[in-house]
Short mmCIF file of C-alpha atoms in Angstrom, two decimals:
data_model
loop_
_atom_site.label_atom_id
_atom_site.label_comp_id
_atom_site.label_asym_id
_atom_site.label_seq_id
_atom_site.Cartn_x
_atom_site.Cartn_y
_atom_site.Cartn_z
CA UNK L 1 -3.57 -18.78 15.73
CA UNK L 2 -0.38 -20.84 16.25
CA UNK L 3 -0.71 -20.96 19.87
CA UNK L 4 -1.47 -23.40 22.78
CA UNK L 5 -1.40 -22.94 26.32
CA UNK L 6 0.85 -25.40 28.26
CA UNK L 7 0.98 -25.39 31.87
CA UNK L 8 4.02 -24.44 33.58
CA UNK L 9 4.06 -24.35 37.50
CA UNK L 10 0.46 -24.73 37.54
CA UNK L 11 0.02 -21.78 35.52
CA UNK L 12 -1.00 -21.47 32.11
CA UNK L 13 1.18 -19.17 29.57
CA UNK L 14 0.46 -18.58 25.72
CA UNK L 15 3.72 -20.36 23.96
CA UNK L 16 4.39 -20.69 19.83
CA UNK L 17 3.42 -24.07 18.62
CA UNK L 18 6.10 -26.29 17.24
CA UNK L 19 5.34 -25.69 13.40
CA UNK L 20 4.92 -22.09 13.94
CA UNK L 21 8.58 -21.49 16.01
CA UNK L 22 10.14 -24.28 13.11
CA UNK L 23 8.54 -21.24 10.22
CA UNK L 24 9.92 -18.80 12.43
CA UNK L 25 13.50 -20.67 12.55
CA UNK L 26 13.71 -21.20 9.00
CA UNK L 27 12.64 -17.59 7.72
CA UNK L 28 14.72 -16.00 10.63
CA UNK L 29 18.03 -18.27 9.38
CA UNK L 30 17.41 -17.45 5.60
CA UNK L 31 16.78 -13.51 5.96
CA UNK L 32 20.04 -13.73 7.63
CA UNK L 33 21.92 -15.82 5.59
CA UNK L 34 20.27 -13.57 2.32
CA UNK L 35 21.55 -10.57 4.46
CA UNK L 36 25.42 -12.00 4.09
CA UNK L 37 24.96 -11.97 0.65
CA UNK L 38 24.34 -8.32 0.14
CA UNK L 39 21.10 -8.62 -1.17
CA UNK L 40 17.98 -6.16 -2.22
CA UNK L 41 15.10 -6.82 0.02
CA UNK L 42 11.87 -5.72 -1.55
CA UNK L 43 8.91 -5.49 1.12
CA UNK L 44 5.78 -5.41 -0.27
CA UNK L 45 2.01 -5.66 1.59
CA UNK L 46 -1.53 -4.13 1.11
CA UNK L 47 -3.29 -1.81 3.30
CA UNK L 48 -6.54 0.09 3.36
CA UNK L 49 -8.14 3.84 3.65
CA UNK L 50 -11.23 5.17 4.13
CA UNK L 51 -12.84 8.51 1.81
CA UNK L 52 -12.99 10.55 5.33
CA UNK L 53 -10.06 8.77 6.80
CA UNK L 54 -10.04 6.78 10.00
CA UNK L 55 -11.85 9.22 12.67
CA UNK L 56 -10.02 9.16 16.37
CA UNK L 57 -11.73 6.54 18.88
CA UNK L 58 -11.71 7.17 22.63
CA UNK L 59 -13.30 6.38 26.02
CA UNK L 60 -16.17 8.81 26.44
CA UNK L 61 -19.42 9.09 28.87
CA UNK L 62 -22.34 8.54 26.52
CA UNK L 63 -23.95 11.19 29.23
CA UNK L 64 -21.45 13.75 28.19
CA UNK L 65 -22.41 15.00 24.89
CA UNK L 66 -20.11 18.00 25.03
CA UNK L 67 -16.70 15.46 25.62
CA UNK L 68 -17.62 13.38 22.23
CA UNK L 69 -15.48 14.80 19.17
CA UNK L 70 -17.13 15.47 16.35
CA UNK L 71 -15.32 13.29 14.08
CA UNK L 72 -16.06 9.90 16.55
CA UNK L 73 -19.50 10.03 14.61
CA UNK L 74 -18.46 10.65 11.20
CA UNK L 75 -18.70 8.14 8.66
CA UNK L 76 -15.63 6.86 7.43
CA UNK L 77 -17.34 6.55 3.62
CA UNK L 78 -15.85 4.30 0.98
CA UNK L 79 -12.70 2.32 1.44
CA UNK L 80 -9.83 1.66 -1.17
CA UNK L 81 -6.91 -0.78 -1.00
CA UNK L 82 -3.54 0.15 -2.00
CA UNK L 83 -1.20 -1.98 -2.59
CA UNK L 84 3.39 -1.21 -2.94
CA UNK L 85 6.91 -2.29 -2.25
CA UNK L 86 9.78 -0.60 -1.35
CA UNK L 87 13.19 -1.55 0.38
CA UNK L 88 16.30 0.57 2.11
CA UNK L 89 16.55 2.67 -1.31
CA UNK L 90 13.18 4.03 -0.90
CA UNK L 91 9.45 3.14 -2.47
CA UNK L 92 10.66 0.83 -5.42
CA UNK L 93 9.42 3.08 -8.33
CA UNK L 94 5.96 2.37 -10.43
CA UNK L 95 5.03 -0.01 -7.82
CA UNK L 96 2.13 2.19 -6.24
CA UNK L 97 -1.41 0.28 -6.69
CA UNK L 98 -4.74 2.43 -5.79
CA UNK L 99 -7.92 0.27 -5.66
CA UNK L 100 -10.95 1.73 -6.15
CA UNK L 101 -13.51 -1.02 -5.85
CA UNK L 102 -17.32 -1.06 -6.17
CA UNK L 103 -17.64 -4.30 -3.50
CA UNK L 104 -19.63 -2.64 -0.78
CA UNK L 105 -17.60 -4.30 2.09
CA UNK L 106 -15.32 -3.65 5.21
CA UNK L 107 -13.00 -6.33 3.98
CA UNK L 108 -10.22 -5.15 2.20
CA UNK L 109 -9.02 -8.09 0.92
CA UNK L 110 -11.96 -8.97 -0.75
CA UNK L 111 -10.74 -6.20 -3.26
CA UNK L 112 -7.34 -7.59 -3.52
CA UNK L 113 -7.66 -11.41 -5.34
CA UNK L 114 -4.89 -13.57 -6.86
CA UNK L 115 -5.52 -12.05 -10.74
CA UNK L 116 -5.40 -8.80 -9.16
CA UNK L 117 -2.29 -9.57 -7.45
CA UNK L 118 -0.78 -11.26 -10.03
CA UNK L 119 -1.44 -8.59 -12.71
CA UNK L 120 0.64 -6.30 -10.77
CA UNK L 121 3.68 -8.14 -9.99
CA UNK L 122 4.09 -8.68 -13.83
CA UNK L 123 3.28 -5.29 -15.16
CA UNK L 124 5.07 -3.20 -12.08
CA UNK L 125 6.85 -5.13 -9.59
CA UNK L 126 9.22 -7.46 -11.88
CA UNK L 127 10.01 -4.23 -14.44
CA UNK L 128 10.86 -1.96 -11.62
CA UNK L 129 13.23 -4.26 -10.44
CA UNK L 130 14.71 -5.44 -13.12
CA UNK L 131 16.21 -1.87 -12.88
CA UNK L 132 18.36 -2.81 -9.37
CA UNK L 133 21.94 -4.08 -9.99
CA UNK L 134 21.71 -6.65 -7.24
CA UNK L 135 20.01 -9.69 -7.02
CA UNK L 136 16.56 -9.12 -5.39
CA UNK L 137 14.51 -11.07 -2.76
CA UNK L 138 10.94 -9.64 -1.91
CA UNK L 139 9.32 -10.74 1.19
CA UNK L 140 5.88 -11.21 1.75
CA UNK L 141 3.13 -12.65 3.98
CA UNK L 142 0.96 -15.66 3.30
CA UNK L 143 -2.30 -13.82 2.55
CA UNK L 144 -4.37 -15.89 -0.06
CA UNK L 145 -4.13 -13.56 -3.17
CA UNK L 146 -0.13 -14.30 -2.41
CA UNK L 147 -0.34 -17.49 -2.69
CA UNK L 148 -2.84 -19.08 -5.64
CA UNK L 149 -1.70 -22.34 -5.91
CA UNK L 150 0.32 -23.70 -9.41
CA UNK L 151 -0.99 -26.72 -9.11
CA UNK L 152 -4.23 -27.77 -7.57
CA UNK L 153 -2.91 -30.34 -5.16
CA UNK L 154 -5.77 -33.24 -4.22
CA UNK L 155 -7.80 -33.11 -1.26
CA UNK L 156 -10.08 -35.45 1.05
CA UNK L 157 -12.72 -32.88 0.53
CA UNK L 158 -12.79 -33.71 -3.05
CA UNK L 159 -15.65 -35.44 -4.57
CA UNK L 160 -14.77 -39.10 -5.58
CA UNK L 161 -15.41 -38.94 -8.91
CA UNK L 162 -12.46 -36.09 -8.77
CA UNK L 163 -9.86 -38.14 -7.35
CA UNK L 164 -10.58 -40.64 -10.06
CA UNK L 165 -10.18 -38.25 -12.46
CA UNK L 166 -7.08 -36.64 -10.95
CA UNK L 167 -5.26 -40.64 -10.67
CA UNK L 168 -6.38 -41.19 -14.47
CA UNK L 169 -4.60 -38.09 -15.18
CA UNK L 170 -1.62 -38.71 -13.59
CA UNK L 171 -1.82 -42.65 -14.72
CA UNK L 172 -2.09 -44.08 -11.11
CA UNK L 173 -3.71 -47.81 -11.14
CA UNK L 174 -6.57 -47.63 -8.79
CA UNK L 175 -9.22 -50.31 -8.23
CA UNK L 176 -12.70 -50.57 -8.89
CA UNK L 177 -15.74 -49.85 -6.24
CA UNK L 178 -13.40 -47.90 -4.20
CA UNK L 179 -14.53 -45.97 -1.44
CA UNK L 180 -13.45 -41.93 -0.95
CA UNK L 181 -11.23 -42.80 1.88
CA UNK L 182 -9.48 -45.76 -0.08
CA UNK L 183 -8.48 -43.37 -3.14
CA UNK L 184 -7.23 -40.61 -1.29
CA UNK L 185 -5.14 -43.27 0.32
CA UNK L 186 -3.61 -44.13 -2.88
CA UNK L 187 -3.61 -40.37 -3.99
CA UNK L 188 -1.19 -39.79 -0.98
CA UNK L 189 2.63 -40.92 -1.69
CA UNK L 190 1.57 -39.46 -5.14
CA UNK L 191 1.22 -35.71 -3.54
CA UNK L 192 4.48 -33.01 -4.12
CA UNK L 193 6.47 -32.78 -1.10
CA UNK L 194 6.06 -29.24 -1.59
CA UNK L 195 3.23 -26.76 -2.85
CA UNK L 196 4.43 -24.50 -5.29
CA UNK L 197 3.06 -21.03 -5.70
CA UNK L 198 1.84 -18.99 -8.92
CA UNK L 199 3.97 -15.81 -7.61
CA UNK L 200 6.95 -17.93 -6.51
CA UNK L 201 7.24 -19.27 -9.81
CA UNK L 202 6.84 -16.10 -12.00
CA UNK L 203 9.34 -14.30 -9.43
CA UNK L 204 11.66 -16.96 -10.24
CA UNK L 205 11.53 -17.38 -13.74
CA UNK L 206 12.69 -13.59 -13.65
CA UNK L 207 15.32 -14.67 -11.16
CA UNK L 208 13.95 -13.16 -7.70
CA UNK L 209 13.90 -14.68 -4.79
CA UNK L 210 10.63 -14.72 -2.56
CA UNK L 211 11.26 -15.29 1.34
CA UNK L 212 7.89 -15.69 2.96
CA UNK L 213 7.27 -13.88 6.54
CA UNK L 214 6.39 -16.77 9.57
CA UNK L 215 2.51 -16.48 10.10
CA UNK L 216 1.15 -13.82 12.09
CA UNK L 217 5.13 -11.79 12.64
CA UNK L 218 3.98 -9.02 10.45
CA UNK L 219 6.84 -7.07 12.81
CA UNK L 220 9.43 -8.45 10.59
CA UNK L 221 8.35 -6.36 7.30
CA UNK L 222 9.23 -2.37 7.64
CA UNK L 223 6.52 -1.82 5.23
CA UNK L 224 4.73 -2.18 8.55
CA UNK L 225 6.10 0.28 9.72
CA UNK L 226 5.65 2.86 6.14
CA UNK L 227 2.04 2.20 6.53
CA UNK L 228 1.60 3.68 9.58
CA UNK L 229 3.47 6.92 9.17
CA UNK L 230 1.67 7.49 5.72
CA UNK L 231 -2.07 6.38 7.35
CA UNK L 232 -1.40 8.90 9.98
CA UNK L 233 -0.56 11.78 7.93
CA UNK L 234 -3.49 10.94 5.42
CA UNK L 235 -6.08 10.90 8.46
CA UNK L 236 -4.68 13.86 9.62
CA UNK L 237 -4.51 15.75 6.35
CA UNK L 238 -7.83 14.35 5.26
CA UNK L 239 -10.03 15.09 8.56
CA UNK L 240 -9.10 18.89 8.17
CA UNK L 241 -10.49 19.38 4.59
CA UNK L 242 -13.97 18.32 2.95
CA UNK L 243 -13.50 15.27 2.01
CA UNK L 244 -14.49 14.26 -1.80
CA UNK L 245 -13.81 10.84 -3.34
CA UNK L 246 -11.72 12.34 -5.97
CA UNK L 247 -9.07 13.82 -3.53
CA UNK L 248 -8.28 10.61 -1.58
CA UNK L 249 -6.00 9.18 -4.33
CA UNK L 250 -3.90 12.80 -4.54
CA UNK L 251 -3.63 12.40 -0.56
CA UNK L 252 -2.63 9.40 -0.44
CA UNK L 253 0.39 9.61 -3.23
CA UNK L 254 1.03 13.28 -0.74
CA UNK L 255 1.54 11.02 2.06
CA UNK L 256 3.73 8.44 0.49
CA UNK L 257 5.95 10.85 -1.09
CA UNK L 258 6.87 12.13 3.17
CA UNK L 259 8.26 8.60 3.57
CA UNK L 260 11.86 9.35 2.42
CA UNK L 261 14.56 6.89 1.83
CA UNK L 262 15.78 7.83 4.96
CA UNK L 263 12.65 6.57 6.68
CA UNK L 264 13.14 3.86 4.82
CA UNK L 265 16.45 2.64 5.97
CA UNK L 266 15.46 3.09 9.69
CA UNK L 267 12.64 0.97 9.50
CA UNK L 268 14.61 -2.07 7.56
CA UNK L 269 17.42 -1.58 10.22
CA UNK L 270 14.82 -1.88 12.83
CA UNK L 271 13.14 -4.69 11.61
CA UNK L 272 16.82 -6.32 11.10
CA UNK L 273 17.44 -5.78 14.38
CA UNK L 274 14.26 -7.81 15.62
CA UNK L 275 15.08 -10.43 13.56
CA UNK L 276 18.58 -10.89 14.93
CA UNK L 277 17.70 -10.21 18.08
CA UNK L 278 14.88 -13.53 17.98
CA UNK L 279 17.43 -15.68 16.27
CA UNK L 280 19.98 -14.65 18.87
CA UNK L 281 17.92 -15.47 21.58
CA UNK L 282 16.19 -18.48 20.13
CA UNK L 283 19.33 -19.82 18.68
CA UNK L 284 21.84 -18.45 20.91
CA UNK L 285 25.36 -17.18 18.93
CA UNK L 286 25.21 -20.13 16.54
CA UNK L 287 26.29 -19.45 12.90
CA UNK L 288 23.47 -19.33 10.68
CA UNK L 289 25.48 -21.52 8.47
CA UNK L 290 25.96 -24.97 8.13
CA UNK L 291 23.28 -26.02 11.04
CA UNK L 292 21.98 -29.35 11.00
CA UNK L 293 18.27 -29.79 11.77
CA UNK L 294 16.71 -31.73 14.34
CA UNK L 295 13.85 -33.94 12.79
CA UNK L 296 11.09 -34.41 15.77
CA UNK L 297 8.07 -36.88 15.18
CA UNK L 298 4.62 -35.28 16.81
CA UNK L 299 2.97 -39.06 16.23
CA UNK L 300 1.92 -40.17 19.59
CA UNK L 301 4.04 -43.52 20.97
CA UNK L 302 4.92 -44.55 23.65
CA UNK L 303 8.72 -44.99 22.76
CA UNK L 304 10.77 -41.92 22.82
CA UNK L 305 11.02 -39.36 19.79
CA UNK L 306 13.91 -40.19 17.87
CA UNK L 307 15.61 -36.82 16.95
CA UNK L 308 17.62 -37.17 13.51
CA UNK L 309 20.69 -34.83 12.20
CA UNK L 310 21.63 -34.86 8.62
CA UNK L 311 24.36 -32.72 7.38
CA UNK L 312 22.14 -31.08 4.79
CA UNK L 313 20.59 -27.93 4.44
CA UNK L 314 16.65 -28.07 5.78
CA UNK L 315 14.44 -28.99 3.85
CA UNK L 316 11.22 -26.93 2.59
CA UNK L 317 8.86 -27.29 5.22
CA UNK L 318 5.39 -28.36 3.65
CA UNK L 319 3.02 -25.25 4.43
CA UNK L 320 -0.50 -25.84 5.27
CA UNK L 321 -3.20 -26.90 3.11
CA UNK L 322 -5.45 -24.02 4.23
CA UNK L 323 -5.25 -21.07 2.65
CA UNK L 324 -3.81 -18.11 4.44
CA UNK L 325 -1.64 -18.25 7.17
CA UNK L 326 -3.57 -21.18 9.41
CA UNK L 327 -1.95 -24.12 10.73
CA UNK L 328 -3.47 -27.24 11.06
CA UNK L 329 -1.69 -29.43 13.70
CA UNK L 330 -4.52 -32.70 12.98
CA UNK L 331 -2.26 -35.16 11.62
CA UNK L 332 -0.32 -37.47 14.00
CA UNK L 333 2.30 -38.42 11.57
CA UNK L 334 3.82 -34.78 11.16
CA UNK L 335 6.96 -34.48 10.88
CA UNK L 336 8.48 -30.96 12.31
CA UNK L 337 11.57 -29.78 11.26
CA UNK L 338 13.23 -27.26 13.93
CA UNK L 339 16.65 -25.69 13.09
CA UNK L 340 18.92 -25.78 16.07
#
């Protein structure tokens, strides 16, 4: 998950890999610069409910029938993702999303897919705010349906016969009687420096802004926060009524509407404050201007890394080729980019 252990004093702690504390660096240094700027955040994420809502879980003696709530053994019926954005002005209006899905599965995001996602953000997330004055930046994690590729870059684990295709394409001499290994070799200067994004692009092209959340620091995004106010209020509301598949939806829009504007504004100021706080004590009081980056090599030598300053801004950081928000530390040419 973005973690190793390295030993200190003979011990063993949990510390953030390189990669992940160089995402961190870079989202924690643009939210901030973004911030200067007097922009609109827009936080957007998905959650989940269930028809009978999410019964309370405790300790109990399997021996002591009588101490065992009721509502431990109910079943927590059909489940529905919902899916909207909001900022310190409130729920961003016509934004809500209520999935009702026929997918018989515990896995919510099997519900929520890229044409899914995508159909939303053009027909209620770019025309709500196109109604804000300010220029707009909406943050969001690196779940899959986020991020559908806009181009399918190669892989190794294409078949040959693809790659061939894929270099004929793009007019790229290649030999003949090649093996797999030998084409992707060629394929390889020929691959974008960056991957671009189906979302990114669209946001863009309507001039917004996205600024993607550092793998697995969902305690950056207040809509964190939203989510758990509302899910409390719906399981509460929920357990203390028969519960019918057609009143979950009416709930549910109940519960958001108790998240005032108010609300709102805490939770962005708290999450603010986290994120200054990290970049304070990562980065001690440096500006979050005008800071060169250190380049450091991860390829094993024997001579020293060579660290590198250039006096412009950092470059994109190439994200990982699987999908989600893994990291895949394999290659011993990395480079790492780590803004100090």
């Amino acid at each position: 998950m973005g973690y190793k252990y390295k030993k200190v004093n003979n011990c063993k702690i949990i510390i953030e890999s390189p990669r992940l504390q160089s995402l961190k660096l870079k989202f924690l240094r643009r939210y901030l610069q973004l911030a200067e700027e007097n922009v609109s955040f827009v936080f957007l994420d998905e959650t989940w409910l269930n028809q009978n809502g999410s019964p309370v879980r405790r300790w109990v003696l399997e021996s002591d029938r009588r101490g065992m709530p009721e509502k431990v053994c109910m079943s927590e019926g059909k489940r529905f993702t919902v899916l909207h954005a909001g900022g310190n002005f409130g729920f961003l209006e016509g934004c809500e999303l209520f999935l009702d899905s026929n997918i018989n599965s515990r896995d919510y995001h099997k519900t929520m897919t890229g044409e899914v996602f995508k159909k939303w953000t053009i027909e209620q997330l770019i025309p709500s705010v196109a109604l804000i004055s300010r220029k707009v930046v909406v943050v969001m994690d690196n779940a899959p349906y986020h991020s559908m590729h806009a181009e399918d870059s190669p892989k190794f684990s294409w078949k040959k016969a693809k790659l061939e295709d894929w270099l004929h394409k793009n007019k790229i001499p290649f030999g003949n009687n090649l093996t797999k290994k030998q084409l992707f070799e060629i394929v390889k200067p020929h691959l974008p420096s960056c991957k671009k994004y189906v979302i990114d692009e669209l946001l863009s092209k309507n001039g917004i802004e996205v600024l993607r959340l550092p793998p697995y620091h969902c305690q950056y995004n207040p809509i964190e926060m939203v989510w758990g106010f509302c899910k409390t209020y719906f399981n509460k509301h929920i357990l203390a009524q028969p519960s019918t598949k057609s009143k979950v939806p009416d709930l549910w829009h109940e519960a958001l509407s108790k998240y005032t504007p108010e609300m709102w504004m805490n939770s962005v100021n708290h999450c603010e404050r986290l994120i200054r706080d990290d970049w304070k004590r990562l980065m001690g009081n440096e500006s979050v201007r005008d800071i060169p980056p250190i380049i450091i090599s991860l390829a094993d030598s024997d001579e020293e890394s060579i660290a590198s300053f250039t006096s412009e801004s950092a470059v994109e950081i190439v994200q990982d080729n699987d999908q989600n928000e893994r990291i895949d530390e394999s290659s011993e040419d990395e480079r790492i980019e780590i803004l100090i």
